[in-house]
Amino acid sequence: MTNPPAPALPPGTTDKAPQWKISPANGKYYINSVAVSADGEHVVGGTFYHHYNPTESRRGPALPASPVGNGSSPDDGKFGVYCYDASGRLLWADEFEGWQGVYWVAISADGSRAAAGGFMSQSAPQGFVRAYDVGAGGRSLLSIPTEQRVNQVALSRDGAWLVSAAETLRLFKHVGGIARPEYEQADEFKPNHTMGIVSAAISGDGLTVVCADFAGQIRVFANVAGKLTLRAHWKVPGTEREDFCHMIDLAPDGKTFAAGGADGAFYFFDVAAFIAQGGPTGRYDTGVAGAVYGVAVEGTGRAFAGVVNVPVVNDTQAGKLYVVPVPPGASGAAAQFPLAHNPNSVALNAARRLCAVADGHPDGTPGCFYLFDLAAGALRWQCPAGNMSWPVVIAADGSAVVGGSDDSNIYYLTP
């Protein structure tokens, strides 16, 4: 069945044209991750390519490389990390020959530092973590290999702390200096299995770290002078094949976070209560079987959101967005919004009461970016993309919405 068109816009709204869209690889590769500084003035994106088979999840464990007779792979290429200003002007690029390429990027809220991670090689060490000085032309601050693909990177508000999620959770500290790399590994958490860490986040002050692994464990750490001190952990329930948390979103103040789950459920955590009681503060059940791939939490802790695939009935919709008040049910029912395609990610902005979604699946089918006005309870605009779209983020000051698509473009939109 083909994907239905995007839902009809409310009266007075139109399709949104991006302020700019740019393909760093001239249409050749996917944009799997994007990031934007708090003021919308700096955008980072990375190029990635992998031919997914029907059994693969983009957020699932990476499968072994398929052998190719001549020693090459269709996933080989020249990939890169790219930094743009708000006008779309390229500030710098870090390009390299590799395998599959850049899976995730991050930028500090103040726009001073950026980070990237992903795949570099078919054989171990397969992955990489890199970090950059944004204002110094992308000067390298860190470049290390990892045994597995780096699934996520995250930075504190000023870039003083960096975390990466691969076979282990790593914490790096910015130490400065000329004769040595400017990020040094401060600590490392090794789970008691080989499947690795799927998602990781760090608070604005760098003192709270949250991660989820492929075994379904969610953990909260305190960063105590550069040491990861485990404060709480909890196993995601579920019976389906992917009974783990695909995504975590931590509020900048480190007090609350949202986590995806299996069987159509996603969760809200108050960090202090989690440490005291060992479980989520709230759970929302969508009633739809399957994993919740994208989640977000408002920085105020007033709401959390999740996106989920729904059965297509009469070509009406293929996904749904839920925005849930905290605690669930205390201040009204969850807001629900239809999505035309299978959704992938969601972002919340508390200051502007905005929610953005990226959708589309599988590769080769249309995607869309949406912006919802939560104060009005309505869709403000949608921006169609030429292929499925995985990432979307909102600048903290509400000045920009940035997305990435498998059509090879980074999209910069104004709310």
JSON list of C-alpha atoms in Angstrom, two decimals, residues 255-361:
[
{"chain": "A", "resi": 255, "resn": "LYS", "atom": "CA", "xyz": [15.30, 16.97, 36.16]},
{"chain": "A", "resi": 256, "resn": "THR", "atom": "CA", "xyz": [13.06, 15.00, 33.78]},
{"chain": "A", "resi": 257, "resn": "PHE", "atom": "CA", "xyz": [13.33, 12.77, 30.73]},
{"chain": "A", "resi": 258, "resn": "ALA", "atom": "CA", "xyz": [11.19, 10.80, 28.30]},
{"chain": "A", "resi": 259, "resn": "ALA", "atom": "CA", "xyz": [11.90, 7.28, 27.08]},
{"chain": "A", "resi": 260, "resn": "GLY", "atom": "CA", "xyz": [10.44, 5.18, 24.29]},
{"chain": "A", "resi": 261, "resn": "GLY", "atom": "CA", "xyz": [9.19, 1.68, 24.93]},
{"chain": "A", "resi": 262, "resn": "ALA", "atom": "CA", "xyz": [7.81, -1.41, 23.27]},
{"chain": "A", "resi": 263, "resn": "ASP", "atom": "CA", "xyz": [4.16, -2.37, 22.65]},
{"chain": "A", "resi": 264, "resn": "GLY", "atom": "CA", "xyz": [3.03, 1.19, 22.00]},
{"chain": "A", "resi": 265, "resn": "ALA", "atom": "CA", "xyz": [4.03, 2.63, 25.39]},
{"chain": "A", "resi": 266, "resn": "PHE", "atom": "CA", "xyz": [6.34, 5.50, 26.27]},
{"chain": "A", "resi": 267, "resn": "TYR", "atom": "CA", "xyz": [7.40, 6.90, 29.61]},
{"chain": "A", "resi": 268, "resn": "PHE", "atom": "CA", "xyz": [8.04, 10.04, 31.66]},
{"chain": "A", "resi": 269, "resn": "PHE", "atom": "CA", "xyz": [10.69, 10.07, 34.39]},
{"chain": "A", "resi": 270, "resn": "ASP", "atom": "CA", "xyz": [11.20, 12.55, 37.18]},
{"chain": "A", "resi": 271, "resn": "VAL", "atom": "CA", "xyz": [14.90, 11.99, 37.87]},
{"chain": "A", "resi": 272, "resn": "ALA", "atom": "CA", "xyz": [14.68, 12.53, 41.65]},
{"chain": "A", "resi": 273, "resn": "ALA", "atom": "CA", "xyz": [11.69, 10.18, 41.91]},
{"chain": "A", "resi": 274, "resn": "PHE", "atom": "CA", "xyz": [13.43, 7.63, 39.67]},
{"chain": "A", "resi": 275, "resn": "ILE", "atom": "CA", "xyz": [16.46, 7.63, 41.96]},
{"chain": "A", "resi": 276, "resn": "ALA", "atom": "CA", "xyz": [14.23, 7.23, 45.02]},
{"chain": "A", "resi": 277, "resn": "GLN", "atom": "CA", "xyz": [11.74, 4.70, 43.65]},
{"chain": "A", "resi": 278, "resn": "GLY", "atom": "CA", "xyz": [13.45, 2.99, 40.72]},
{"chain": "A", "resi": 279, "resn": "GLY", "atom": "CA", "xyz": [10.78, 3.42, 38.05]},
{"chain": "A", "resi": 280, "resn": "PRO", "atom": "CA", "xyz": [9.00, 5.85, 35.71]},
{"chain": "A", "resi": 281, "resn": "THR", "atom": "CA", "xyz": [6.73, 8.57, 37.02]},
{"chain": "A", "resi": 282, "resn": "GLY", "atom": "CA", "xyz": [4.23, 8.15, 34.20]},
{"chain": "A", "resi": 283, "resn": "ARG", "atom": "CA", "xyz": [3.41, 5.83, 31.33]},
{"chain": "A", "resi": 284, "resn": "TYR", "atom": "CA", "xyz": [1.27, 6.48, 28.28]},
{"chain": "A", "resi": 285, "resn": "ASP", "atom": "CA", "xyz": [-0.22, 3.58, 26.32]},
{"chain": "A", "resi": 286, "resn": "THR", "atom": "CA", "xyz": [-1.15, 4.40, 22.74]},
{"chain": "A", "resi": 287, "resn": "GLY", "atom": "CA", "xyz": [-3.03, 1.13, 22.24]},
{"chain": "A", "resi": 288, "resn": "VAL", "atom": "CA", "xyz": [-0.92, 0.36, 19.17]},
{"chain": "A", "resi": 289, "resn": "ALA", "atom": "CA", "xyz": [1.49, -2.56, 19.07]},
{"chain": "A", "resi": 290, "resn": "GLY", "atom": "CA", "xyz": [5.11, -1.77, 18.26]},
{"chain": "A", "resi": 291, "resn": "ALA", "atom": "CA", "xyz": [8.02, 0.30, 19.44]},
{"chain": "A", "resi": 292, "resn": "VAL", "atom": "CA", "xyz": [7.81, 4.04, 20.05]},
{"chain": "A", "resi": 293, "resn": "TYR", "atom": "CA", "xyz": [10.80, 5.30, 18.06]},
{"chain": "A", "resi": 294, "resn": "GLY", "atom": "CA", "xyz": [10.69, 9.01, 18.89]},
{"chain": "A", "resi": 295, "resn": "VAL", "atom": "CA", "xyz": [10.09, 10.75, 22.23]},
{"chain": "A", "resi": 296, "resn": "ALA", "atom": "CA", "xyz": [10.59, 14.24, 23.64]},
{"chain": "A", "resi": 297, "resn": "VAL", "atom": "CA", "xyz": [10.18, 16.02, 26.97]},
{"chain": "A", "resi": 298, "resn": "GLU", "atom": "CA", "xyz": [9.38, 19.69, 27.57]},
{"chain": "A", "resi": 299, "resn": "GLY", "atom": "CA", "xyz": [12.18, 21.54, 29.33]},
{"chain": "A", "resi": 300, "resn": "THR", "atom": "CA", "xyz": [9.71, 22.61, 32.00]},
{"chain": "A", "resi": 301, "resn": "GLY", "atom": "CA", "xyz": [8.70, 19.00, 32.69]},
{"chain": "A", "resi": 302, "resn": "ARG", "atom": "CA", "xyz": [5.05, 19.88, 31.97]},
{"chain": "A", "resi": 303, "resn": "ALA", "atom": "CA", "xyz": [4.59, 17.43, 29.10]},
{"chain": "A", "resi": 304, "resn": "PHE", "atom": "CA", "xyz": [6.17, 14.60, 27.17]},
{"chain": "A", "resi": 305, "resn": "ALA", "atom": "CA", "xyz": [5.53, 13.35, 23.64]},
{"chain": "A", "resi": 306, "resn": "GLY", "atom": "CA", "xyz": [5.79, 10.23, 21.56]},
{"chain": "A", "resi": 307, "resn": "VAL", "atom": "CA", "xyz": [5.17, 9.20, 17.96]},
{"chain": "A", "resi": 308, "resn": "VAL", "atom": "CA", "xyz": [3.89, 5.80, 16.89]},
{"chain": "A", "resi": 309, "resn": "ASN", "atom": "CA", "xyz": [2.92, 3.88, 13.77]},
{"chain": "A", "resi": 310, "resn": "VAL", "atom": "CA", "xyz": [-0.80, 3.15, 13.42]},
{"chain": "A", "resi": 311, "resn": "PRO", "atom": "CA", "xyz": [-2.69, 0.85, 11.04]},
{"chain": "A", "resi": 312, "resn": "VAL", "atom": "CA", "xyz": [-3.65, 2.58, 7.81]},
{"chain": "A", "resi": 313, "resn": "VAL", "atom": "CA", "xyz": [-7.46, 2.57, 7.46]},
{"chain": "A", "resi": 314, "resn": "ASN", "atom": "CA", "xyz": [-8.89, 3.84, 4.17]},
{"chain": "A", "resi": 315, "resn": "ASP", "atom": "CA", "xyz": [-5.59, 5.65, 3.50]},
{"chain": "A", "resi": 316, "resn": "THR", "atom": "CA", "xyz": [-6.35, 8.11, 6.30]},
{"chain": "A", "resi": 317, "resn": "GLN", "atom": "CA", "xyz": [-3.09, 8.12, 8.24]},
{"chain": "A", "resi": 318, "resn": "ALA", "atom": "CA", "xyz": [-0.03, 6.04, 9.06]},
{"chain": "A", "resi": 319, "resn": "GLY", "atom": "CA", "xyz": [1.14, 7.62, 12.31]},
{"chain": "A", "resi": 320, "resn": "LYS", "atom": "CA", "xyz": [0.11, 9.63, 15.32]},
{"chain": "A", "resi": 321, "resn": "LEU", "atom": "CA", "xyz": [1.66, 12.16, 17.66]},
{"chain": "A", "resi": 322, "resn": "TYR", "atom": "CA", "xyz": [0.72, 12.14, 21.34]},
{"chain": "A", "resi": 323, "resn": "VAL", "atom": "CA", "xyz": [1.54, 15.08, 23.62]},
{"chain": "A", "resi": 324, "resn": "VAL", "atom": "CA", "xyz": [0.82, 14.05, 27.20]},
{"chain": "A", "resi": 325, "resn": "PRO", "atom": "CA", "xyz": [0.46, 16.42, 30.20]},
{"chain": "A", "resi": 326, "resn": "VAL", "atom": "CA", "xyz": [2.45, 15.64, 33.35]},
{"chain": "A", "resi": 327, "resn": "PRO", "atom": "CA", "xyz": [1.36, 13.84, 35.37]},
{"chain": "A", "resi": 328, "resn": "PRO", "atom": "CA", "xyz": [-0.67, 11.99, 32.72]},
{"chain": "A", "resi": 329, "resn": "GLY", "atom": "CA", "xyz": [-4.37, 12.72, 33.16]},
{"chain": "A", "resi": 330, "resn": "ALA", "atom": "CA", "xyz": [-3.85, 15.49, 35.72]},
{"chain": "A", "resi": 331, "resn": "SER", "atom": "CA", "xyz": [-4.42, 18.46, 33.43]},
{"chain": "A", "resi": 332, "resn": "GLY", "atom": "CA", "xyz": [-6.51, 17.11, 30.60]},
{"chain": "A", "resi": 333, "resn": "ALA", "atom": "CA", "xyz": [-6.31, 14.36, 28.03]},
{"chain": "A", "resi": 334, "resn": "ALA", "atom": "CA", "xyz": [-3.33, 13.83, 25.78]},
{"chain": "A", "resi": 335, "resn": "ALA", "atom": "CA", "xyz": [-3.38, 15.87, 22.58]},
{"chain": "A", "resi": 336, "resn": "GLN", "atom": "CA", "xyz": [-3.42, 13.62, 19.52]},
{"chain": "A", "resi": 337, "resn": "PHE", "atom": "CA", "xyz": [-2.45, 14.60, 15.97]},
{"chain": "A", "resi": 338, "resn": "PRO", "atom": "CA", "xyz": [-2.57, 12.43, 12.82]},
{"chain": "A", "resi": 339, "resn": "LEU", "atom": "CA", "xyz": [0.52, 11.96, 10.65]},
{"chain": "A", "resi": 340, "resn": "ALA", "atom": "CA", "xyz": [0.49, 10.89, 7.02]},
{"chain": "A", "resi": 341, "resn": "HIS", "atom": "CA", "xyz": [3.47, 8.55, 7.19]},
{"chain": "A", "resi": 342, "resn": "ASN", "atom": "CA", "xyz": [5.23, 6.35, 9.71]},
{"chain": "A", "resi": 343, "resn": "PRO", "atom": "CA", "xyz": [6.84, 8.78, 12.20]},
{"chain": "A", "resi": 344, "resn": "ASN", "atom": "CA", "xyz": [10.48, 8.72, 13.26]},
{"chain": "A", "resi": 345, "resn": "SER", "atom": "CA", "xyz": [11.28, 11.58, 15.64]},
{"chain": "A", "resi": 346, "resn": "VAL", "atom": "CA", "xyz": [9.67, 14.37, 17.66]},
{"chain": "A", "resi": 347, "resn": "ALA", "atom": "CA", "xyz": [10.93, 17.56, 19.37]},
{"chain": "A", "resi": 348, "resn": "LEU", "atom": "CA", "xyz": [9.26, 19.79, 21.98]},
{"chain": "A", "resi": 349, "resn": "ASN", "atom": "CA", "xyz": [9.93, 23.43, 22.74]},
{"chain": "A", "resi": 350, "resn": "ALA", "atom": "CA", "xyz": [8.48, 24.56, 26.07]},
{"chain": "A", "resi": 351, "resn": "ALA", "atom": "CA", "xyz": [9.17, 28.28, 25.66]},
{"chain": "A", "resi": 352, "resn": "ARG", "atom": "CA", "xyz": [7.24, 28.55, 22.39]},
{"chain": "A", "resi": 353, "resn": "ARG", "atom": "CA", "xyz": [4.78, 25.67, 22.93]},
{"chain": "A", "resi": 354, "resn": "LEU", "atom": "CA", "xyz": [5.90, 24.08, 19.68]},
{"chain": "A", "resi": 355, "resn": "CYS", "atom": "CA", "xyz": [6.20, 20.44, 18.66]},
{"chain": "A", "resi": 356, "resn": "ALA", "atom": "CA", "xyz": [7.94, 19.21, 15.51]},
{"chain": "A", "resi": 357, "resn": "VAL", "atom": "CA", "xyz": [7.75, 15.75, 13.91]},
{"chain": "A", "resi": 358, "resn": "ALA", "atom": "CA", "xyz": [9.63, 14.04, 11.07]},
{"chain": "A", "resi": 359, "resn": "ASP", "atom": "CA", "xyz": [8.05, 11.08, 9.31]},
{"chain": "A", "resi": 360, "resn": "GLY", "atom": "CA", "xyz": [8.36, 8.69, 6.38]},
{"chain": "A", "resi": 361, "resn": "HIS", "atom": "CA", "xyz": [9.16, 4.99, 6.00]}
]
